[in-house]
Short mmCIF file of C-alpha atoms and ligand atoms in Angstrom, two decimals:
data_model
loop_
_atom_site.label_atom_id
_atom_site.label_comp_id
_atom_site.label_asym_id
_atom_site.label_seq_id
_atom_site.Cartn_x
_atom_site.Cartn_y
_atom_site.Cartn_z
CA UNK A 3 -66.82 29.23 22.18
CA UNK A 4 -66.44 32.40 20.35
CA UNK A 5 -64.74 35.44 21.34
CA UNK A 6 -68.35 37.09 22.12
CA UNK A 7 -68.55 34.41 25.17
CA UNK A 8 -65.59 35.38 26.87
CA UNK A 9 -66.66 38.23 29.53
CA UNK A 10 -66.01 41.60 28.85
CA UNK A 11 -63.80 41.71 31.80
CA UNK A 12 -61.89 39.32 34.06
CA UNK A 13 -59.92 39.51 37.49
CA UNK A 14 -55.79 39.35 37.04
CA UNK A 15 -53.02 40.21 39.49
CA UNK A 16 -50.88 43.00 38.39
CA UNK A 17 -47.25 43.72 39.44
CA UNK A 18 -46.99 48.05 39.01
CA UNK A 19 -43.49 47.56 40.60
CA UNK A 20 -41.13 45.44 42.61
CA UNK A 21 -41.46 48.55 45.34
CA UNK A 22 -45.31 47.63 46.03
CA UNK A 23 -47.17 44.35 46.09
CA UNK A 24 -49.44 43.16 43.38
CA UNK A 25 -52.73 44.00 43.70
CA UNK A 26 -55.83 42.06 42.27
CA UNK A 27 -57.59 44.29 39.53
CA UNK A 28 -60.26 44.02 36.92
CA UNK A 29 -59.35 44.29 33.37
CA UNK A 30 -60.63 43.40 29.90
CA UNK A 31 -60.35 40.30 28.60
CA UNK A 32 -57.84 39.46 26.36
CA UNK A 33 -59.23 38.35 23.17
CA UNK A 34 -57.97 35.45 20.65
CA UNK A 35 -56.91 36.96 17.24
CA UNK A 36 -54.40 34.55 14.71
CA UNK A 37 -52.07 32.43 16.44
CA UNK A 38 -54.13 33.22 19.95
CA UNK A 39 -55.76 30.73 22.08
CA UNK A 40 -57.00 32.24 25.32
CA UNK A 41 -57.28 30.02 28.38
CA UNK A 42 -59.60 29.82 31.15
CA UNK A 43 -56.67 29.14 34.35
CA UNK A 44 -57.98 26.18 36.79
CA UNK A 45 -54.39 25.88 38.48
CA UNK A 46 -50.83 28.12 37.80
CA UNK A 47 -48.11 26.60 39.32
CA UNK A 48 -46.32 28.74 42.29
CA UNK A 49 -42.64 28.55 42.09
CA UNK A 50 -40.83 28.50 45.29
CA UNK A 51 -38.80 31.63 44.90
CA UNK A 52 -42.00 33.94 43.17
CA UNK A 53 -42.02 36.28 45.70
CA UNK A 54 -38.38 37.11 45.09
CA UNK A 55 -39.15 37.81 41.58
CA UNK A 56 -41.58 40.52 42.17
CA UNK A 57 -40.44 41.79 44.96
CA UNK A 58 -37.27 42.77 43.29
CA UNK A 59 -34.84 40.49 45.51
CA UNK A 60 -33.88 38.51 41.73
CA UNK A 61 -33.75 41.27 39.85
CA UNK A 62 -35.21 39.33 37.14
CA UNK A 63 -36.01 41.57 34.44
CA UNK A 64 -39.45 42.41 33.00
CA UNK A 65 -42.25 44.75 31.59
CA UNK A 66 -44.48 46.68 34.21
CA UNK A 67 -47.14 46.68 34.41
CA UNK A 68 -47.05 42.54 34.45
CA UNK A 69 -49.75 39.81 35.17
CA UNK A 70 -47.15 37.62 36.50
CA UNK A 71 -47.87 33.40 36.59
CA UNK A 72 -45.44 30.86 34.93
CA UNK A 73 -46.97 27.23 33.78
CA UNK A 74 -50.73 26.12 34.24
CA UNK A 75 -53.29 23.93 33.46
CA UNK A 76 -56.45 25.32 31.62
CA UNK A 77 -59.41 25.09 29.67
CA UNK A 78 -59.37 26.72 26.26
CA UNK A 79 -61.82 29.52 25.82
CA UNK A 80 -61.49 30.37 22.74
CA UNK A 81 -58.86 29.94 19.59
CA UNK A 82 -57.69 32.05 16.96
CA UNK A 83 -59.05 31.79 13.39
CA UNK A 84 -55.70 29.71 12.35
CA UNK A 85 -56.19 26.80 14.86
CA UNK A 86 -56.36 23.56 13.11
CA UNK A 87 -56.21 21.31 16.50
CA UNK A 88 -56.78 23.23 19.53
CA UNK A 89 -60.51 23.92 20.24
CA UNK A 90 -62.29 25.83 22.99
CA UNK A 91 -63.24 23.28 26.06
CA UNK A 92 -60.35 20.95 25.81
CA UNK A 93 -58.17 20.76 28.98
CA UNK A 94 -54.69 22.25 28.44
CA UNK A 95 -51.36 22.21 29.60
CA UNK A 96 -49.97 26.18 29.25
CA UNK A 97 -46.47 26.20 28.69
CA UNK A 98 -44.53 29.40 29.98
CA UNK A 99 -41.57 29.20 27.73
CA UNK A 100 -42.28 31.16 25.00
CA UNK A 101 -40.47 31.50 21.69
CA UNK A 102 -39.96 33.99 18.74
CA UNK A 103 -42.13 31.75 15.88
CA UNK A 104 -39.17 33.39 13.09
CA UNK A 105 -36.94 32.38 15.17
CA UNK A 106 -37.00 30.28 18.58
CA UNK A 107 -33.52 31.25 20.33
CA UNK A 108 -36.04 34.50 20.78
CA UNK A 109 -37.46 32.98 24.35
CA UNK A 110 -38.25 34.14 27.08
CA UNK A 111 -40.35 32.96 30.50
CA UNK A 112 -44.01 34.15 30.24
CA UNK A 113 -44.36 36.06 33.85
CA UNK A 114 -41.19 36.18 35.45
CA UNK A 115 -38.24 37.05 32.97
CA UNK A 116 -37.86 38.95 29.43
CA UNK A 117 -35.16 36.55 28.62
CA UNK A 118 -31.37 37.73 27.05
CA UNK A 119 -31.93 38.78 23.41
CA UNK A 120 -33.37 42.09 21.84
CA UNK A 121 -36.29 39.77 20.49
CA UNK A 122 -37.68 38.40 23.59
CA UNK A 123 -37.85 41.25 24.88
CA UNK A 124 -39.88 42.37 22.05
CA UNK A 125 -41.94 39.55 22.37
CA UNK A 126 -42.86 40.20 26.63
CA UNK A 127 -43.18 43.74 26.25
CA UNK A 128 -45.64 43.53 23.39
CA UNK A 129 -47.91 40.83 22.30
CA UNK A 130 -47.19 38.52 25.10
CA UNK A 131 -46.91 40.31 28.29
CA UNK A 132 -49.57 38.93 30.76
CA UNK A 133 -49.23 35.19 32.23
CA UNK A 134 -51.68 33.09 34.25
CA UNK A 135 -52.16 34.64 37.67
CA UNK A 136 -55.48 35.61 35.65
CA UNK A 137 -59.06 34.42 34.91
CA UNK A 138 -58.12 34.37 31.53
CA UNK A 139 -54.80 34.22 29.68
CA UNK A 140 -53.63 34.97 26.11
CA UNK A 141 -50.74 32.42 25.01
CA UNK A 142 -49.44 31.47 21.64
CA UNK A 143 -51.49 28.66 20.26
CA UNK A 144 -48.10 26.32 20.04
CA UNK A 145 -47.47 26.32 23.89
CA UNK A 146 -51.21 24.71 24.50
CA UNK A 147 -50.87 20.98 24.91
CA UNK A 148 -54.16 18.42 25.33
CA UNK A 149 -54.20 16.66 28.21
CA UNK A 150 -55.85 13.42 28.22
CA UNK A 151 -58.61 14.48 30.18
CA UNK A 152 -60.83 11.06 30.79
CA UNK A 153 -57.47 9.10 31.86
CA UNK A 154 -55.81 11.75 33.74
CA UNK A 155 -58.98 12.74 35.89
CA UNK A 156 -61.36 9.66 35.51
CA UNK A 157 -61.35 7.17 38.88
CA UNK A 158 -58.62 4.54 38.98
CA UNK A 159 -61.68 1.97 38.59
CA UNK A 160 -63.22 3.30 35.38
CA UNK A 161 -59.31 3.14 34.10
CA UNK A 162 -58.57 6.88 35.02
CA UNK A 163 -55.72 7.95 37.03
CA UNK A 164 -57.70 9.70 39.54
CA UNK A 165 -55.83 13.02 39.87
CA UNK A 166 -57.36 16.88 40.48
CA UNK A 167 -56.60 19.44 38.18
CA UNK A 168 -54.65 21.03 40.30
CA UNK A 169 -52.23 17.94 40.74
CA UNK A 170 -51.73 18.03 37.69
CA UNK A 171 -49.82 22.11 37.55
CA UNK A 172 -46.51 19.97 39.09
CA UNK A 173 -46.03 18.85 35.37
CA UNK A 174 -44.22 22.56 34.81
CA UNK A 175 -41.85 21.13 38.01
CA UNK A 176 -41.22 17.85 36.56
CA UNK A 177 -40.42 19.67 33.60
CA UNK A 178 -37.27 21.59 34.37
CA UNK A 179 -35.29 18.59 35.47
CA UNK A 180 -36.40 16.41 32.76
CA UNK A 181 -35.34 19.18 30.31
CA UNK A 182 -31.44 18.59 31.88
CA UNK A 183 -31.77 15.19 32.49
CA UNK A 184 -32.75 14.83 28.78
CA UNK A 185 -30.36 16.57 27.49
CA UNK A 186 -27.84 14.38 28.72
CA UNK A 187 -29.04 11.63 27.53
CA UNK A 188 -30.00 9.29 31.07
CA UNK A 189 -30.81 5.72 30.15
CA UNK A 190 -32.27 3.23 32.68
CA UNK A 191 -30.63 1.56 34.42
CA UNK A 192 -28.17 4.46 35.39
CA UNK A 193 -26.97 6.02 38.12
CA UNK A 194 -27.23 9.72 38.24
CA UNK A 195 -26.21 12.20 41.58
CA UNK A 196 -28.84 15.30 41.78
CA UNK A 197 -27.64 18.11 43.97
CA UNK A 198 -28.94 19.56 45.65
CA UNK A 199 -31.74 16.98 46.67
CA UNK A 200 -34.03 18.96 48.52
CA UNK A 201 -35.49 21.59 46.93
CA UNK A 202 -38.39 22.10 44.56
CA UNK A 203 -36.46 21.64 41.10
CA UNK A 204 -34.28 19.25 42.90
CA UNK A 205 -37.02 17.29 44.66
CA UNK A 206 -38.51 17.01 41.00
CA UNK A 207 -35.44 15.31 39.64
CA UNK A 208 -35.56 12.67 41.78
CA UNK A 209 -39.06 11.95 41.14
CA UNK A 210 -38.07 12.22 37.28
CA UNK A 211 -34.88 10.58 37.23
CA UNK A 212 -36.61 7.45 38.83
CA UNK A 213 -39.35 7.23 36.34
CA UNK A 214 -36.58 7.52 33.24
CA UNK A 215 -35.55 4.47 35.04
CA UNK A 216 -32.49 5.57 36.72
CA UNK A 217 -30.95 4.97 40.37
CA UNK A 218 -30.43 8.23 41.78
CA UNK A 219 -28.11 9.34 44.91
CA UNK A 220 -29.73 12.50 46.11
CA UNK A 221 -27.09 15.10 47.61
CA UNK A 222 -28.04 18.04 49.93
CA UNK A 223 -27.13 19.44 52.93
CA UNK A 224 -29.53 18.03 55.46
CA UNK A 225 -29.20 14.60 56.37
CA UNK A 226 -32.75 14.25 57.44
CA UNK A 227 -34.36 16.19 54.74
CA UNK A 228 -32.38 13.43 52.41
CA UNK A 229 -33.80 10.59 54.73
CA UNK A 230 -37.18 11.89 54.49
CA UNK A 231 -37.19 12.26 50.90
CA UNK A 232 -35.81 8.51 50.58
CA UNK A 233 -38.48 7.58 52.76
CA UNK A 234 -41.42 8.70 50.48
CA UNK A 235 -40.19 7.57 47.34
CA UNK A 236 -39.23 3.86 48.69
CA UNK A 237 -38.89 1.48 45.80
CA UNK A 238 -34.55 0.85 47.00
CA UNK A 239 -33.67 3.08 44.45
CA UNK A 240 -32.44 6.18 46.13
CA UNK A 241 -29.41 6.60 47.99
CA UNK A 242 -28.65 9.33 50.23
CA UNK A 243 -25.65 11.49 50.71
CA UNK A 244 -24.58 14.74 52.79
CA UNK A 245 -22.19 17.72 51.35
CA UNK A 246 -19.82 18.19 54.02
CA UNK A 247 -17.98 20.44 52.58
CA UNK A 248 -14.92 17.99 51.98
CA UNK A 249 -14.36 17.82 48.12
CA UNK A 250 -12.73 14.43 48.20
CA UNK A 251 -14.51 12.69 51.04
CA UNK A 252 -18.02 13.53 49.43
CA UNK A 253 -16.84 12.30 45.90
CA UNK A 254 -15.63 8.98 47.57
CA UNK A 255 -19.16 8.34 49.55
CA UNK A 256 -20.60 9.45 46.31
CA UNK A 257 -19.23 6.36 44.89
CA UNK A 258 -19.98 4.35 47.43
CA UNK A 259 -22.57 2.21 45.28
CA UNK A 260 -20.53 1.86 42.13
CA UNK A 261 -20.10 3.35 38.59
CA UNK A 262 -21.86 6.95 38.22
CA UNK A 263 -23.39 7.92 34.96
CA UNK A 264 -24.42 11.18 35.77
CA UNK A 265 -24.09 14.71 37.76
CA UNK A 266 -27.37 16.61 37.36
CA UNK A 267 -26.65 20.03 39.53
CA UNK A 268 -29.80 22.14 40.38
CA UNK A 269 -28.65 24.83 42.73
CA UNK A 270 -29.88 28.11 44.04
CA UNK A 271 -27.57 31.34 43.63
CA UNK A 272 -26.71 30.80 47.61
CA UNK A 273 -25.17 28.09 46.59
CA UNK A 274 -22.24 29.53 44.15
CA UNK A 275 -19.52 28.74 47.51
CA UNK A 276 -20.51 25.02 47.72
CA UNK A 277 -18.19 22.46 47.21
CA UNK A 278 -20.62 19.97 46.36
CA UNK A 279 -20.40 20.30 42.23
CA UNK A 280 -16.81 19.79 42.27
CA UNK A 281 -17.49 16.55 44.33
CA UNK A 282 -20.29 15.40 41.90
CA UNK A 283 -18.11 15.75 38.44
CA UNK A 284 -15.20 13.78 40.66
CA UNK A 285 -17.75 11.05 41.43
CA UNK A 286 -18.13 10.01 38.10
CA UNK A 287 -17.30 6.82 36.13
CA UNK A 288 -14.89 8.07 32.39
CA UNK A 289 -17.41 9.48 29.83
CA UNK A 290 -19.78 10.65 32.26
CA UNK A 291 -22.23 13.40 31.94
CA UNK A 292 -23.06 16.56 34.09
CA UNK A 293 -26.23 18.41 33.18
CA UNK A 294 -25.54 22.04 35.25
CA UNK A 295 -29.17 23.62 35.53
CA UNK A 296 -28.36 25.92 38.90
CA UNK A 297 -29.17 29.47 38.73
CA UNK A 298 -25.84 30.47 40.29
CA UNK A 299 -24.50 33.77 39.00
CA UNK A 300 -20.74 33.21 40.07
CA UNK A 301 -18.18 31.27 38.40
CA UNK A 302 -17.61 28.03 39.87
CA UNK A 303 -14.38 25.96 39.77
CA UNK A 304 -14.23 22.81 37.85
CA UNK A 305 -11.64 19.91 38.12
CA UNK A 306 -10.12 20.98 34.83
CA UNK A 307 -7.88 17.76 34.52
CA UNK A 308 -10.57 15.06 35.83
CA UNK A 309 -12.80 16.44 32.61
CA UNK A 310 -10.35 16.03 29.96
CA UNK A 311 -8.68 12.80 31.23
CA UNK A 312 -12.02 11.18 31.70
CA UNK A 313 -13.57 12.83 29.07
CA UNK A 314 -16.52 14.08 30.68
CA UNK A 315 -19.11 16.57 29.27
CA UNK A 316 -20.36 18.92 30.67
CA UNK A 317 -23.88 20.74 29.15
CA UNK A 318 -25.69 23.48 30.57
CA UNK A 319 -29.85 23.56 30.43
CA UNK A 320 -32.07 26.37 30.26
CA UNK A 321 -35.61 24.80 30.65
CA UNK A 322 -36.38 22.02 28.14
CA UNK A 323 -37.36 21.63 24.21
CA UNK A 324 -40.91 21.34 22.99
CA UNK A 325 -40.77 18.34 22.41
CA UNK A 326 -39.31 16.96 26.29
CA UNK A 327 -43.24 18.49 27.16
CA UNK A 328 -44.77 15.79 24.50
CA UNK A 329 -42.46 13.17 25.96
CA UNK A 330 -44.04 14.40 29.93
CA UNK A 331 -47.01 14.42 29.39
CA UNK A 332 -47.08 10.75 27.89
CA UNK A 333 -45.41 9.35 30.71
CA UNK A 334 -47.68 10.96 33.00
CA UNK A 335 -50.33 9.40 30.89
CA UNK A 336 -48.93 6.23 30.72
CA UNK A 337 -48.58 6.14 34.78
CA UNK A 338 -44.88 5.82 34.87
CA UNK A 339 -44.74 9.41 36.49
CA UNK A 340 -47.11 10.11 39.31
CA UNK A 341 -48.09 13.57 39.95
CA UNK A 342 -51.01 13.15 42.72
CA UNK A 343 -51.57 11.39 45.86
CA UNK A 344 -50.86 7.78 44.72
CA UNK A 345 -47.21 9.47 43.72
CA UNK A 346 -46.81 10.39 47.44
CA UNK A 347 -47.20 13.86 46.23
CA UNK A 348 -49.40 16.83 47.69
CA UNK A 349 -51.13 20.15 46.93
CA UNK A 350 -49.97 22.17 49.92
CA UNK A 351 -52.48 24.78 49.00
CA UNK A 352 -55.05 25.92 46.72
CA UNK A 353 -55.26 29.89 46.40
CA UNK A 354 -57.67 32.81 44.77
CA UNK A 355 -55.91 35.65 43.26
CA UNK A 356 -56.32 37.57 46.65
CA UNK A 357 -54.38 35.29 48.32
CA UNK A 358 -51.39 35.38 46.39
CA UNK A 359 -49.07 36.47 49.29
CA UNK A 360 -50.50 33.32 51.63
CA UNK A 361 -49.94 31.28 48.18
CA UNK A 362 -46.19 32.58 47.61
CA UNK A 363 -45.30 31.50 51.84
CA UNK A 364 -46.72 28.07 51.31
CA UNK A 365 -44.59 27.46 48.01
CA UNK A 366 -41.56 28.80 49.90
CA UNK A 367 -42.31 27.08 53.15
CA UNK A 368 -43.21 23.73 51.39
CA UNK A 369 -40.46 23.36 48.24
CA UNK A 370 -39.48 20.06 49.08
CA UNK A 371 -39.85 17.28 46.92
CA UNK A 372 -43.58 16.21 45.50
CA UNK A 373 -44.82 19.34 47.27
CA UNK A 374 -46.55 22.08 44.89
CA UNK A 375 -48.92 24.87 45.74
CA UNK A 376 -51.24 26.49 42.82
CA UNK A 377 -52.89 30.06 42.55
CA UNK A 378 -56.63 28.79 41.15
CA UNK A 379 -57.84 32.44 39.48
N1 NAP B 421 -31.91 25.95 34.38
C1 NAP B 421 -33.17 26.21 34.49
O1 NAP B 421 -33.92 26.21 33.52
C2 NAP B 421 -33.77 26.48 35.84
C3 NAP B 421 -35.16 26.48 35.97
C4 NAP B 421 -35.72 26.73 37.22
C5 NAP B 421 -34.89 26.98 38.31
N2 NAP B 421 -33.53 27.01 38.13
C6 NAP B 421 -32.64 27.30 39.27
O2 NAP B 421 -32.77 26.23 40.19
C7 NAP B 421 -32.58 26.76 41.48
C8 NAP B 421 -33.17 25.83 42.52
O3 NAP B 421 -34.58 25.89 42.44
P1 NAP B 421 -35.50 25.24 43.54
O4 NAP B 421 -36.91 25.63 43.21
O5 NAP B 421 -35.18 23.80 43.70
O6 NAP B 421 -35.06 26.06 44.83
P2 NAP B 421 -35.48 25.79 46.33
O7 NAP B 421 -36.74 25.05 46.38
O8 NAP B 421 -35.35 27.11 47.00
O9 NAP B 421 -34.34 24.80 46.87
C9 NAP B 421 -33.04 25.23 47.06
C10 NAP B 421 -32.16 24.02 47.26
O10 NAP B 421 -30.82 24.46 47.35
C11 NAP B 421 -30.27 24.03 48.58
N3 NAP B 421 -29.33 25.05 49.06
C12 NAP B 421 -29.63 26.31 49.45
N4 NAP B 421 -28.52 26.96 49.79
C13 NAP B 421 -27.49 26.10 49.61
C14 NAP B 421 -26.11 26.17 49.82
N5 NAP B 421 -25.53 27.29 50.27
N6 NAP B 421 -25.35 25.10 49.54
C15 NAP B 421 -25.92 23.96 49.08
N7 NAP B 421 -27.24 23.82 48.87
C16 NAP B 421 -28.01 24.88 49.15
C17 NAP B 421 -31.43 23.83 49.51
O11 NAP B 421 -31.05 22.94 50.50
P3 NAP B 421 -31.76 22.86 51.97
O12 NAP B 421 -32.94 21.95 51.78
O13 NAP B 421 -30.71 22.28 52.82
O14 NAP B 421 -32.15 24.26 52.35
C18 NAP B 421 -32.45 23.24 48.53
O15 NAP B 421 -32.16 21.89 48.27
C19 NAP B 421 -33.27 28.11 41.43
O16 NAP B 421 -32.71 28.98 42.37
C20 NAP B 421 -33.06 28.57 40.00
O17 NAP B 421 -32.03 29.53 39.93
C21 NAP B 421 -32.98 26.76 36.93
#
């Protein structure tokens, strides 16, 4: 398709201000130029906490006026004259994380955040500015990846996978956790703690951890929350335990099973008073690994002498590489990571652009684990 087929205009939410809600207007559409492909959005991804964002209660930074959105899947509309690959019609995963091309510590979170450095800034205020809560977004050619389309949406009996397009927006979830979990290196056949258990990101990990191959002992506050989600993921590879707030008794039932590998931490600012990361770097085994991908502001106290005498490391994670979205999407292809129905996972909702506040509720009613909800422009 050529740039003369897009429409002259398409429908986008806009944020004008955290003070007011976003409001569903018509604007032109954005048109590919060199290094552009523009996407047609099927399904954005709706992050739990999105109405926090623009509402203010974050204060994540970024440019106003903003067509917010974060990760989606989407059919290119049109490409750039310097594409060599992509081409207009093939099904796309849109990556949100978006990098300076001179220089990729310049990165930043396409709809939500303007990132830390004077260049991604410079890169959301100007050319890349609008996400995917859109008809039609324009992203950097480089964060477009092809999607298998006839095995990821063909019927299990002509060798498909069966899934909807909109299953297929919890990639951006599995994502996150596989960025940290990555990072530190998680082999099969390990054991690896993720705390907190029951949230969104957290649910994820799980789901992630098990398809790396790992045994995972899911942590969280709620004991039945932790049954539940042990429940839908069967298999006898999950084990369950509940923060009670006692350092050493939670580090002791964390190591109930054995030997732990890992501590992958995925906690909400609320968190920052919990005692529950000091328990999970106390669980582990000498030369284990802790992976801390929480967004808690506050400094948080770590066993200084356990981590030198049993030489543990500890890494932090923002996001994940390029390449851990290569490595996702080919185990999602392969089958080893479910994303639909057959993974015990759901769509909670569906939404148009004018539903956006119904579609933020149901992502922060429903964050659990396999549970997404999509804004379908
Ligand atoms: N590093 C990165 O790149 C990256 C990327 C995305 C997100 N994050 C961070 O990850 C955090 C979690 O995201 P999410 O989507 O999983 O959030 P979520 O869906 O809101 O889940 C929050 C989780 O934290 C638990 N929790 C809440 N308050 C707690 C407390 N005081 N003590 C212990 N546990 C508590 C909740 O447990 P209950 O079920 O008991 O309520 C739930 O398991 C986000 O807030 C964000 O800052 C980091």
């Amino acid at each position: 398709m050529s740039s003369q087929e897009l429409p002259k205009t398409h429908r986008a939410l806009v944020v004008h201000s955290t003070d007011i809600p976003p409001n569903v207007e018509t604007l032109p559409t954005p048109q590919p130029g060199p290094g552009v492909a523009i996407v047609r959005i099927l399904a954005a991804n709706v992050i739990s906490f999105m109405r926090q964002i623009y509402n203010g209660e974050r204060q994540y930074p970024y440019p106003k006026p903003l067509v917010p959105g974060t990760s989606a899947i989407g059919r290119v509309a049109a490409v750039g004259p310097d594409a060599t690959s992509l081409k207009p019609g093939q099904l796309v995963h849109v990556d949100c994380l978006i990098r300076g091309r001179d220089d990729p510590d310049n990165v930043f979170l396409a709809g939500i955040h303007e990132g830390y450095t004077e260049g991604s800034k410079k890169l959301m205020h100007g050319e890349w500015k609008d996400s995917t809560y859109a008809e039609y977004a324009k992203v950097p050619l480089e964060t477009c990846d092809v999607l298998d389309e006839k095995r990821l949406l063909s019927p299990l009996p002509e060798g498909g996978l069966g899934y909807e397009v909109e299953e297929l927006a919890y990639i951006s979830g599995l994502l996150v956790p596989f960025g940290g979990l990555k990072d530190i290196g998680l082999q099969a056949g390990e054991t690896v703690i993720v705390s907190p258990a029951t949230g969104g990101f957290g649910g994820a990990a799980v789901l992630v951890a098990l398809a790396m191959g790992a045994r995972v002992i899911a942590m969280g506050r709620d004991r039945a929350k932790l049954e539940k989600l042990r429940e839908k993921v069967g298999g006898g590879r999950v084990e369950v335990v509940p923060m009670t707030g006692d350092v050493e008794a939670d580090a002791k039932s964390l190591k109930k099973w054995g030997e732990v590998d890992a501590f992958f931490d995925i906690s909400p600012p609320e968190a920052a008073k919990s005692t529950h990361i000091k328990s999970g770097i106390l669980a582990l085994r000498k030369g284990g690994r802790v992976s801390l991908m929480g967004g808690i502001r506050e400094d948080v106290g770590v066993p200084h002498g356990r981590v030198m005498h049993w030489n543990l490391t500890l890494k932090g994670k923002w996001m994940y590489e390029r390449d851990d979205i290569k490595s996702m999407i080919k185990m999602i292809e392969a089958g080893v990571l479910k994303v639909g129905k057959s993974g015990g996972l759901r769509v909670v909702g569906k939404f148009g652009l004018e539903d956006w506040d119904a579609a933020f509720t149901a992502a922060e009613k429903n964050a659990g684990m396999g549970d997404s909800t999509v804004i379908a422009p």
